[in-house]
Tab-separated table of C-alpha atoms and ligand atoms in Angstrom:
chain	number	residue	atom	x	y	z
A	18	UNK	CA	102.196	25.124	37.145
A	19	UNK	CA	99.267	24.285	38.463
A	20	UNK	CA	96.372	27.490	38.818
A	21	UNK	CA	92.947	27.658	40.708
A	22	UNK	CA	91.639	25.357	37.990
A	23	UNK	CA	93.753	22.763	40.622
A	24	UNK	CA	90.372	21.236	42.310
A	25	UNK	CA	91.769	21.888	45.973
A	26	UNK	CA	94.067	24.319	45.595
A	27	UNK	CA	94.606	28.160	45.044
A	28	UNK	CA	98.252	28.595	43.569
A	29	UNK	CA	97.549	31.469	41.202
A	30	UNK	CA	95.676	33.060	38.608
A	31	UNK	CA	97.262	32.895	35.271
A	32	UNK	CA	95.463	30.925	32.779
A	33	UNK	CA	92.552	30.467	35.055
A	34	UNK	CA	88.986	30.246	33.699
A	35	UNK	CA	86.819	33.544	34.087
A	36	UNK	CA	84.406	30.988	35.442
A	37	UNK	CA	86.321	30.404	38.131
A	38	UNK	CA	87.581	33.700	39.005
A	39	UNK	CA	84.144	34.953	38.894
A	40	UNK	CA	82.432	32.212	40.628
A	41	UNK	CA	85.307	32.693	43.731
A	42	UNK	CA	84.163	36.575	43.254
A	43	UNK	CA	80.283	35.179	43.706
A	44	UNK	CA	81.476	33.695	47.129
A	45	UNK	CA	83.075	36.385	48.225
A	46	UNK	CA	79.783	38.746	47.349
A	47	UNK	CA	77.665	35.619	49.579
A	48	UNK	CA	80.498	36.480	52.231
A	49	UNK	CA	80.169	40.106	52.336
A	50	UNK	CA	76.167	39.555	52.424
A	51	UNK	CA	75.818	37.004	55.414
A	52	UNK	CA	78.519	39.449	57.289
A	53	UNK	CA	76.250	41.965	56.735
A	54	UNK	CA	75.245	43.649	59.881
A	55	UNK	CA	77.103	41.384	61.682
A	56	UNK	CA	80.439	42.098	60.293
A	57	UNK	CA	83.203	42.031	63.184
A	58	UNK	CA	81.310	39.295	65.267
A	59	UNK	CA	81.579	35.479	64.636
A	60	UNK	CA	76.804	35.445	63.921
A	61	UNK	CA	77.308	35.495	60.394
A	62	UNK	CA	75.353	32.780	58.608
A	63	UNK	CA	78.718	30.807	58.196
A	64	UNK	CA	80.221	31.256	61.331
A	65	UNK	CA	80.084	27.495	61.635
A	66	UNK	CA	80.817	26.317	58.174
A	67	UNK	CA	84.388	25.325	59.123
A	68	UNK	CA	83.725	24.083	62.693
A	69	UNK	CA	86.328	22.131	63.697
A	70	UNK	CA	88.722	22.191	60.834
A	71	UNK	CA	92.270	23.999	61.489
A	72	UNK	CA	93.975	26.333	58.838
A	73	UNK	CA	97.500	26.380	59.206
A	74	UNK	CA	99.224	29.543	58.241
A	75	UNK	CA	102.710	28.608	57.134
A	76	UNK	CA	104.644	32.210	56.412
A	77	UNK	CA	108.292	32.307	55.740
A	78	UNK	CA	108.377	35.554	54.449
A	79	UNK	CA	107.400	39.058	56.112
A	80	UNK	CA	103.237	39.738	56.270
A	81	UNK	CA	100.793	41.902	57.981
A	82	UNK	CA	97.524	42.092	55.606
A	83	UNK	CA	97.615	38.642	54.068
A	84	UNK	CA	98.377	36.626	57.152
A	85	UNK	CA	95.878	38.259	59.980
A	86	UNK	CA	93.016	37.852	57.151
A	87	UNK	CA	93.138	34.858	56.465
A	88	UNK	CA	93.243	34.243	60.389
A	89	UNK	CA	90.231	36.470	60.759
A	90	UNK	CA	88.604	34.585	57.495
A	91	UNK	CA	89.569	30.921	59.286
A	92	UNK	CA	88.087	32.053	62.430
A	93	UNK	CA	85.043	34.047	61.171
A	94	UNK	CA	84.070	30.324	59.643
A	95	UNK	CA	84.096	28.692	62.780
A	96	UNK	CA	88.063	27.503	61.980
A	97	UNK	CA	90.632	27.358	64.491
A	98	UNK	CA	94.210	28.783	62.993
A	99	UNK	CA	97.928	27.618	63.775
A	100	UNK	CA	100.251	30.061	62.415
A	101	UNK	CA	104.239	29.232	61.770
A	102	UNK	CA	106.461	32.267	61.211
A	103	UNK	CA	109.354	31.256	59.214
A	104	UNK	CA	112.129	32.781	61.343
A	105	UNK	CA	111.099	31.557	64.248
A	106	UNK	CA	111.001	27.687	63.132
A	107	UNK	CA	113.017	25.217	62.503
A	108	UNK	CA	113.399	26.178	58.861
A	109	UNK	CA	116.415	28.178	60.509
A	110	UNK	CA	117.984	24.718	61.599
A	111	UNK	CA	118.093	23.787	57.947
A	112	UNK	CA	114.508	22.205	57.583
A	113	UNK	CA	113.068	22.235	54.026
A	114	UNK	CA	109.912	23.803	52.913
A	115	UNK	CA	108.763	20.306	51.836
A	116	UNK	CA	109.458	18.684	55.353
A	117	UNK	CA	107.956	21.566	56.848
A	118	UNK	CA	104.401	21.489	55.350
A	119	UNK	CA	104.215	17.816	55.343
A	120	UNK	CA	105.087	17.993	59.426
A	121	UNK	CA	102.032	20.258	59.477
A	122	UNK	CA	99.488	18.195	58.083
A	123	UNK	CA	100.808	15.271	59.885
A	124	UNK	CA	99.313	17.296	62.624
A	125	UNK	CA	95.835	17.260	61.134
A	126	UNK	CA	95.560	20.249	59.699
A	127	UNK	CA	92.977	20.749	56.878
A	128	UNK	CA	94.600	23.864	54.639
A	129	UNK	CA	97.884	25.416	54.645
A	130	UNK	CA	98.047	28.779	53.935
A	131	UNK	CA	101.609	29.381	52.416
A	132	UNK	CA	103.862	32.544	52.083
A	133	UNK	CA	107.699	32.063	50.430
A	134	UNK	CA	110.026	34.017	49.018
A	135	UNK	CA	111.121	31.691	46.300
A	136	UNK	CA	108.316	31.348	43.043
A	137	UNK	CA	106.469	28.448	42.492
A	138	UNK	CA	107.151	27.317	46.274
A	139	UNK	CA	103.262	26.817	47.002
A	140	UNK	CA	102.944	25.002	43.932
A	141	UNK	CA	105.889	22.486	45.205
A	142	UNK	CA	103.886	22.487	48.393
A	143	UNK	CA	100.934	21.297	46.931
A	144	UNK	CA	102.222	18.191	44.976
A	145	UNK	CA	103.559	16.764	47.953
A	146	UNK	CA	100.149	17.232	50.600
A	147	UNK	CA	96.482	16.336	50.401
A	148	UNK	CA	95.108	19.004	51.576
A	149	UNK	CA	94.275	22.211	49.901
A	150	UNK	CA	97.028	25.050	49.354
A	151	UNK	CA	96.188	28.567	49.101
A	152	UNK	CA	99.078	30.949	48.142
A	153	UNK	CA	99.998	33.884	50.128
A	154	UNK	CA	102.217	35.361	47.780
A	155	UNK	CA	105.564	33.127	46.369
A	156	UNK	CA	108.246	35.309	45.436
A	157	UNK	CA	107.898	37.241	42.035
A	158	UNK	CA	105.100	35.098	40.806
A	159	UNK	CA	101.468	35.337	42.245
A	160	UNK	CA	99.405	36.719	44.958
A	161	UNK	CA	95.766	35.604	43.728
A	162	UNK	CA	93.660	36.321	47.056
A	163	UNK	CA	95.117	40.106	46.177
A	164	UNK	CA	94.389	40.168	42.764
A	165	UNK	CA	90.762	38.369	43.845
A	166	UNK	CA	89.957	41.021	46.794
A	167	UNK	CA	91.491	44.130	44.096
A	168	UNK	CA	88.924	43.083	41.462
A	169	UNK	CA	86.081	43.018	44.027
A	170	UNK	CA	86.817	46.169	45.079
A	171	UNK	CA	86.806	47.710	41.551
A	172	UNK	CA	83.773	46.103	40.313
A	173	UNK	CA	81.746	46.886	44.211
A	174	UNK	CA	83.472	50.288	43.092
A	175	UNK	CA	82.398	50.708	39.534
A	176	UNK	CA	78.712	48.912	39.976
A	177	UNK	CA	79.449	45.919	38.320
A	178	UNK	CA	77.253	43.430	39.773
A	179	UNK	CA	78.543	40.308	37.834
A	180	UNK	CA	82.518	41.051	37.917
A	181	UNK	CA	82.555	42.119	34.471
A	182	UNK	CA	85.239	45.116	33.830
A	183	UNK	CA	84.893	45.798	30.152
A	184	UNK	CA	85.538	49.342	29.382
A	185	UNK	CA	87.956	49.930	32.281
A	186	UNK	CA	90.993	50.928	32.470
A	187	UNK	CA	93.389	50.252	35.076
A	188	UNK	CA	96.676	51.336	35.631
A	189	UNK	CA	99.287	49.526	37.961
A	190	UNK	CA	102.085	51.772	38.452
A	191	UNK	CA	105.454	50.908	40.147
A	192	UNK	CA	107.576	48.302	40.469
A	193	UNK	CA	105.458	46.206	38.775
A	194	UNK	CA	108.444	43.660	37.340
A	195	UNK	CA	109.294	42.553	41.131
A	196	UNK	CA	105.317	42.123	42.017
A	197	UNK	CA	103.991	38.777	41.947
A	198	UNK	CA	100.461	41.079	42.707
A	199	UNK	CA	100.752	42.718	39.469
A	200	UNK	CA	101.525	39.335	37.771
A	201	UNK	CA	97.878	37.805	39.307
A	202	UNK	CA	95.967	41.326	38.764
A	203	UNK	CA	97.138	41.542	35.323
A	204	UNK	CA	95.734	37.872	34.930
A	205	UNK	CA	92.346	38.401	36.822
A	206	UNK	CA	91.442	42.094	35.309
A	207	UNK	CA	92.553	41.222	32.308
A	208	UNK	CA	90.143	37.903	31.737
A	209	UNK	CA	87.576	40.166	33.890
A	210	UNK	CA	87.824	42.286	30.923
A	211	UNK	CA	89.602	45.136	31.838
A	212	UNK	CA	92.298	46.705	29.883
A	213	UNK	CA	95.260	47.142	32.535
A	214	UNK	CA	98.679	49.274	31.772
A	215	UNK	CA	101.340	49.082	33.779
A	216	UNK	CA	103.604	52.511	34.156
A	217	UNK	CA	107.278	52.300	34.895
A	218	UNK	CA	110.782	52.933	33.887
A	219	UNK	CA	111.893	50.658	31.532
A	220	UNK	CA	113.546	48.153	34.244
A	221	UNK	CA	110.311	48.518	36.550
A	222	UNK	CA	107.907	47.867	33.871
A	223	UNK	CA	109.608	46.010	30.494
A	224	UNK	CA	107.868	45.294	27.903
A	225	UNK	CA	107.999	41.766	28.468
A	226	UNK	CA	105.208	41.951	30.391
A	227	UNK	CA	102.892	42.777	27.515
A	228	UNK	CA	103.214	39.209	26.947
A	229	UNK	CA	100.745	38.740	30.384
A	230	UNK	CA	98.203	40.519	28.081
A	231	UNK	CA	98.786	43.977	29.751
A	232	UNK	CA	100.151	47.161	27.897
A	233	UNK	CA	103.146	48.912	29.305
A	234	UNK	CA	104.499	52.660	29.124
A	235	UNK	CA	106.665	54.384	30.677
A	236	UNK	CA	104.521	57.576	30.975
A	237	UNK	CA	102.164	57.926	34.275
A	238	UNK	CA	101.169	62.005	33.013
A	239	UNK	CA	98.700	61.044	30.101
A	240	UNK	CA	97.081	58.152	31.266
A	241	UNK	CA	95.610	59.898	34.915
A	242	UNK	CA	92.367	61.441	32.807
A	243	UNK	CA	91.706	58.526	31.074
A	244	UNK	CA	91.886	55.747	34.691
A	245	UNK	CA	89.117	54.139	36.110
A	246	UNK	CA	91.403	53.056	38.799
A	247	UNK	CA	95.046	53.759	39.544
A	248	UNK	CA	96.794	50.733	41.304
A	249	UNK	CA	100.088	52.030	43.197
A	250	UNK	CA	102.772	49.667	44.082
A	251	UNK	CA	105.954	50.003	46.561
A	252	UNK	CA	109.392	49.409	45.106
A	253	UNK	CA	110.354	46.197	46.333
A	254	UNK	CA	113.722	47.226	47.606
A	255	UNK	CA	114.026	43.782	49.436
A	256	UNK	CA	114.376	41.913	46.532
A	257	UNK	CA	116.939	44.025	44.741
A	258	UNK	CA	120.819	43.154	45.047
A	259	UNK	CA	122.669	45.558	43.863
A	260	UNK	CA	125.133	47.421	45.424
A	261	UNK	CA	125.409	50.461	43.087
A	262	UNK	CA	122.342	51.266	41.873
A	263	UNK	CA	120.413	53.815	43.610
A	264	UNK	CA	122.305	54.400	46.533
A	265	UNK	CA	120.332	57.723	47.982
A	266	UNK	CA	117.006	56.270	47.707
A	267	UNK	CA	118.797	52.518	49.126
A	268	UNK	CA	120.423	54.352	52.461
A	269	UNK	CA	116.906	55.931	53.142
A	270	UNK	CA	115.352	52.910	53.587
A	271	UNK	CA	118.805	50.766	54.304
A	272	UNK	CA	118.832	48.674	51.124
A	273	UNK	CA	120.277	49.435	47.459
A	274	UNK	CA	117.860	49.544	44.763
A	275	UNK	CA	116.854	50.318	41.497
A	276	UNK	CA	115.843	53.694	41.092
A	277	UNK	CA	118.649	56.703	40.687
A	278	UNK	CA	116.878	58.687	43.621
A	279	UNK	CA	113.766	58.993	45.185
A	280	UNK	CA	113.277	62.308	44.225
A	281	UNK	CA	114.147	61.311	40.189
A	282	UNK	CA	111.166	58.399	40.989
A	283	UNK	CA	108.823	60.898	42.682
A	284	UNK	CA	109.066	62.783	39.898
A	285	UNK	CA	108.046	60.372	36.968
A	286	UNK	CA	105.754	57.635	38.476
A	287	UNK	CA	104.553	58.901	42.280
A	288	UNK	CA	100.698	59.300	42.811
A	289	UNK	CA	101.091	62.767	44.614
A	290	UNK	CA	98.600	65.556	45.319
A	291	UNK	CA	99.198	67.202	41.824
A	292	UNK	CA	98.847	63.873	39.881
A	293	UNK	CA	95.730	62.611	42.023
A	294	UNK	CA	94.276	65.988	40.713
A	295	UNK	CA	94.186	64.970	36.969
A	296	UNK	CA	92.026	61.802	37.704
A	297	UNK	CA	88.737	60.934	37.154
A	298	UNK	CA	85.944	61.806	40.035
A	299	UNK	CA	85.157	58.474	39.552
A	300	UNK	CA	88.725	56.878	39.428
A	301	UNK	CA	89.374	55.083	42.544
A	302	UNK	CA	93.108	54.780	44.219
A	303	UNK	CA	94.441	51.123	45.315
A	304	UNK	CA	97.040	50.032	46.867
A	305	UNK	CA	98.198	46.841	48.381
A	306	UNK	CA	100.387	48.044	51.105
A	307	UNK	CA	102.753	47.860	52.853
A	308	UNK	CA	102.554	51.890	51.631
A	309	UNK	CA	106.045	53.471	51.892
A	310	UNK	CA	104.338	57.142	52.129
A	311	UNK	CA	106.189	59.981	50.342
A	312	UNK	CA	107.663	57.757	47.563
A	313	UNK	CA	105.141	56.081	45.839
A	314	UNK	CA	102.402	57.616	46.940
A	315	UNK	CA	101.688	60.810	49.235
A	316	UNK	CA	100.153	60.586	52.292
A	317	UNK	CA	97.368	62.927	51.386
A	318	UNK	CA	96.440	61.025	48.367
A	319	UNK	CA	96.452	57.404	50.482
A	320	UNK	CA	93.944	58.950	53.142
A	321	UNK	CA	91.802	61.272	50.569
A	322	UNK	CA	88.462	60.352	49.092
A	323	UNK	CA	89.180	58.811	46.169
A	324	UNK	CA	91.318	56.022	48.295
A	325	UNK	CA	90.109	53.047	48.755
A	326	UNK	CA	93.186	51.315	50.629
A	327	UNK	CA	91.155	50.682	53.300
A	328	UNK	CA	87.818	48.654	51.443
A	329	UNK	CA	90.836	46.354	49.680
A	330	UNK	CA	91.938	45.495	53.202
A	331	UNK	CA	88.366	44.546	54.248
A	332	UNK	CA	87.424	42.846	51.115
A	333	UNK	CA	90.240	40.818	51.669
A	334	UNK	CA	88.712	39.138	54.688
A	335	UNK	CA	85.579	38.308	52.314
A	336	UNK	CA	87.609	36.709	49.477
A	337	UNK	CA	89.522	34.723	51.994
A	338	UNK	CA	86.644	33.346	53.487
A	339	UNK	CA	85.282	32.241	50.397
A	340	UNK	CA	88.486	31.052	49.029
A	341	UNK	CA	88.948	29.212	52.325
A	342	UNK	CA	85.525	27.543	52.409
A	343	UNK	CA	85.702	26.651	48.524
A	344	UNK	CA	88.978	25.063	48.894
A	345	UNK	CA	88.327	22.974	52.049
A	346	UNK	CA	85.394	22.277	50.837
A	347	UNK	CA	86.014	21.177	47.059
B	14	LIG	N1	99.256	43.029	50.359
B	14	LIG	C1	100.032	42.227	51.082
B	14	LIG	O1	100.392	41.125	50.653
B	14	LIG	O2	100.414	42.733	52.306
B	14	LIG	P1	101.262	41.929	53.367
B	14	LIG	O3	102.641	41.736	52.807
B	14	LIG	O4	101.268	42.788	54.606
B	14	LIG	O5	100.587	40.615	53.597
């Protein structure tokens, strides 16, 4: 599998360099500088950097956050963006992934931006194009523009000017076995120096993944004192099959899934007002999104002043910029 020490491409984080991590951090702290005061217009000292080069935004699978920044990070270069929607293209008549992308850059494009459901697809991708891949997310396996824009905004959080996180401790709490952004974050924070636990029942959070270099437990209550950031994620009900398991908490949201009940989950790994007391002043709450409020995390907690949802979202304009400008231009 190839990883961001690919020349061109951006396929994931695991057994990347912290050179590399922290030099794509160093571009994204350039980004966040020339934006400035100018943040929201296109005057920014590299509105032109990618003048007349198109980023194609190939997504076959569901996006809100991931998809419209790296459209505002294309066009906030001076880049022009296609986007292709997987259920609205001819992948529906039976057309591969692989014939797909390559169509694209016959066009001319200069990136692909690429968002699957199945792991490893942007990898595939990128052994059969020429032009740099950057990986929206494939399936289970990595998300690294979250993991990159979720350790800038812990270290612009904690004061650590050069990206280093020694000392901190992180907890990502959730379904953390179905998230392909707890498989990069545990690979970035980790080599950033962080120690990161991840909290879950036993089928949310094995063991298994101690061998990513994280710790697991199955017991959010102890840990809140002792966080320097709390990382919530959603149950991924989408990705779950079965047709027994969980059925109350599967007919509120109209899929089966792996937890017994909401209320049993609430009760054992949600971030709600009670738990959000026990932190740190200093801890900081994260969280990907899409939120599901009132399961994972209560509403009160998302919006309150130890949240910062909304700096991950804006950060993750920033690290796509400099993600897209490294890669196109590498
Ligand atoms: N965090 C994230 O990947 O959100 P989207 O699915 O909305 O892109």
């Amino acid at each position: 599998m190839a990883t961001l020490a690919s020349p061109r491409h951006l396929l994931g984080l695991q057994n990347t360099p912290r050179e590399q991590i922290v030099a794509l951090l160093r571009a994204t702290r350039q980004m966040e500088r020339a934006m400035g005061a100018g943040r929201g217009t296109n005057t920014n000292a590299y509105a032109t950097a990618l003048m007349g080069k198109v980023v194609a935004n190939l997504f076959f699978e569901d996006s809100t956050r991931t998809r419209l920044s790296f459209s505002v990070a294309a066009k906030r270069l001076g880049a022009e963006v296609i986007d292709l929607q997987g259920q609205t293209s001819s992948v529906s008549k039976g057309e591969t992934l692989i014939d797909t992308a390559t169509n694209i850059e016959a066009m001319g494009v200069s990136a692909l931006v690429v968002r699957a459901r199945q792991s490893g697809a942007a990898a595939l991708i990128a052994s059969r194009v020429h032009v740099p891949v950057l990986n929206a997310g494939d399936g289970r396996h990595e998300h690294p523009t979250q993991a990159l824009l979720d350790a800038y905004t812990i270290a612009q959080s904690h004061q650590r000017e050069d990206f280093d996180l020694a000392g901190l401790t992180i907890a990502i709490v959730g379904d953390v076995n179905a998230s392909r952004v707890a498989r990069s974050n545990i690979a970035c924070l980790t080599t950033l120096g962080a120690r990161v636990i991840c909290v879950g029942s036993s089928q949310l959070a094995p063991k298994g993944l101690e061998t990513l270099g994280a710790v697991v437990t199955h017991d959010l209550d102890p840990l809140l004192p002792q966080l320097d950031a709390i990382m919530m994620l959603r149950i991924q009900f989408e990705r779950y099959e079965s047709k027994d398991a969980g059925k109350e908490a599967g007919k509120e949201l109209g899929k089966p899934t792996v937890i017994a009940s909401v209320r049993e989950y609430r009760s054992q790994y949600a971030l709600t007002a009670g738990r959000a007391e026990k932190l740190k002043a200093s801890a900081i709450i994260m969280h990907p999104g899409p939120i599901n409020r009132g399961i994972e995390l209560d509403a009160e907690v998302a919006d309150g002043p130890q949240s910062v949802i909304l700096k991950q979202v804006s950060n993750g304009v920033l690290v796509r910029m400099a993600a897209l400008k490294t890669m196109i231009e590498a």
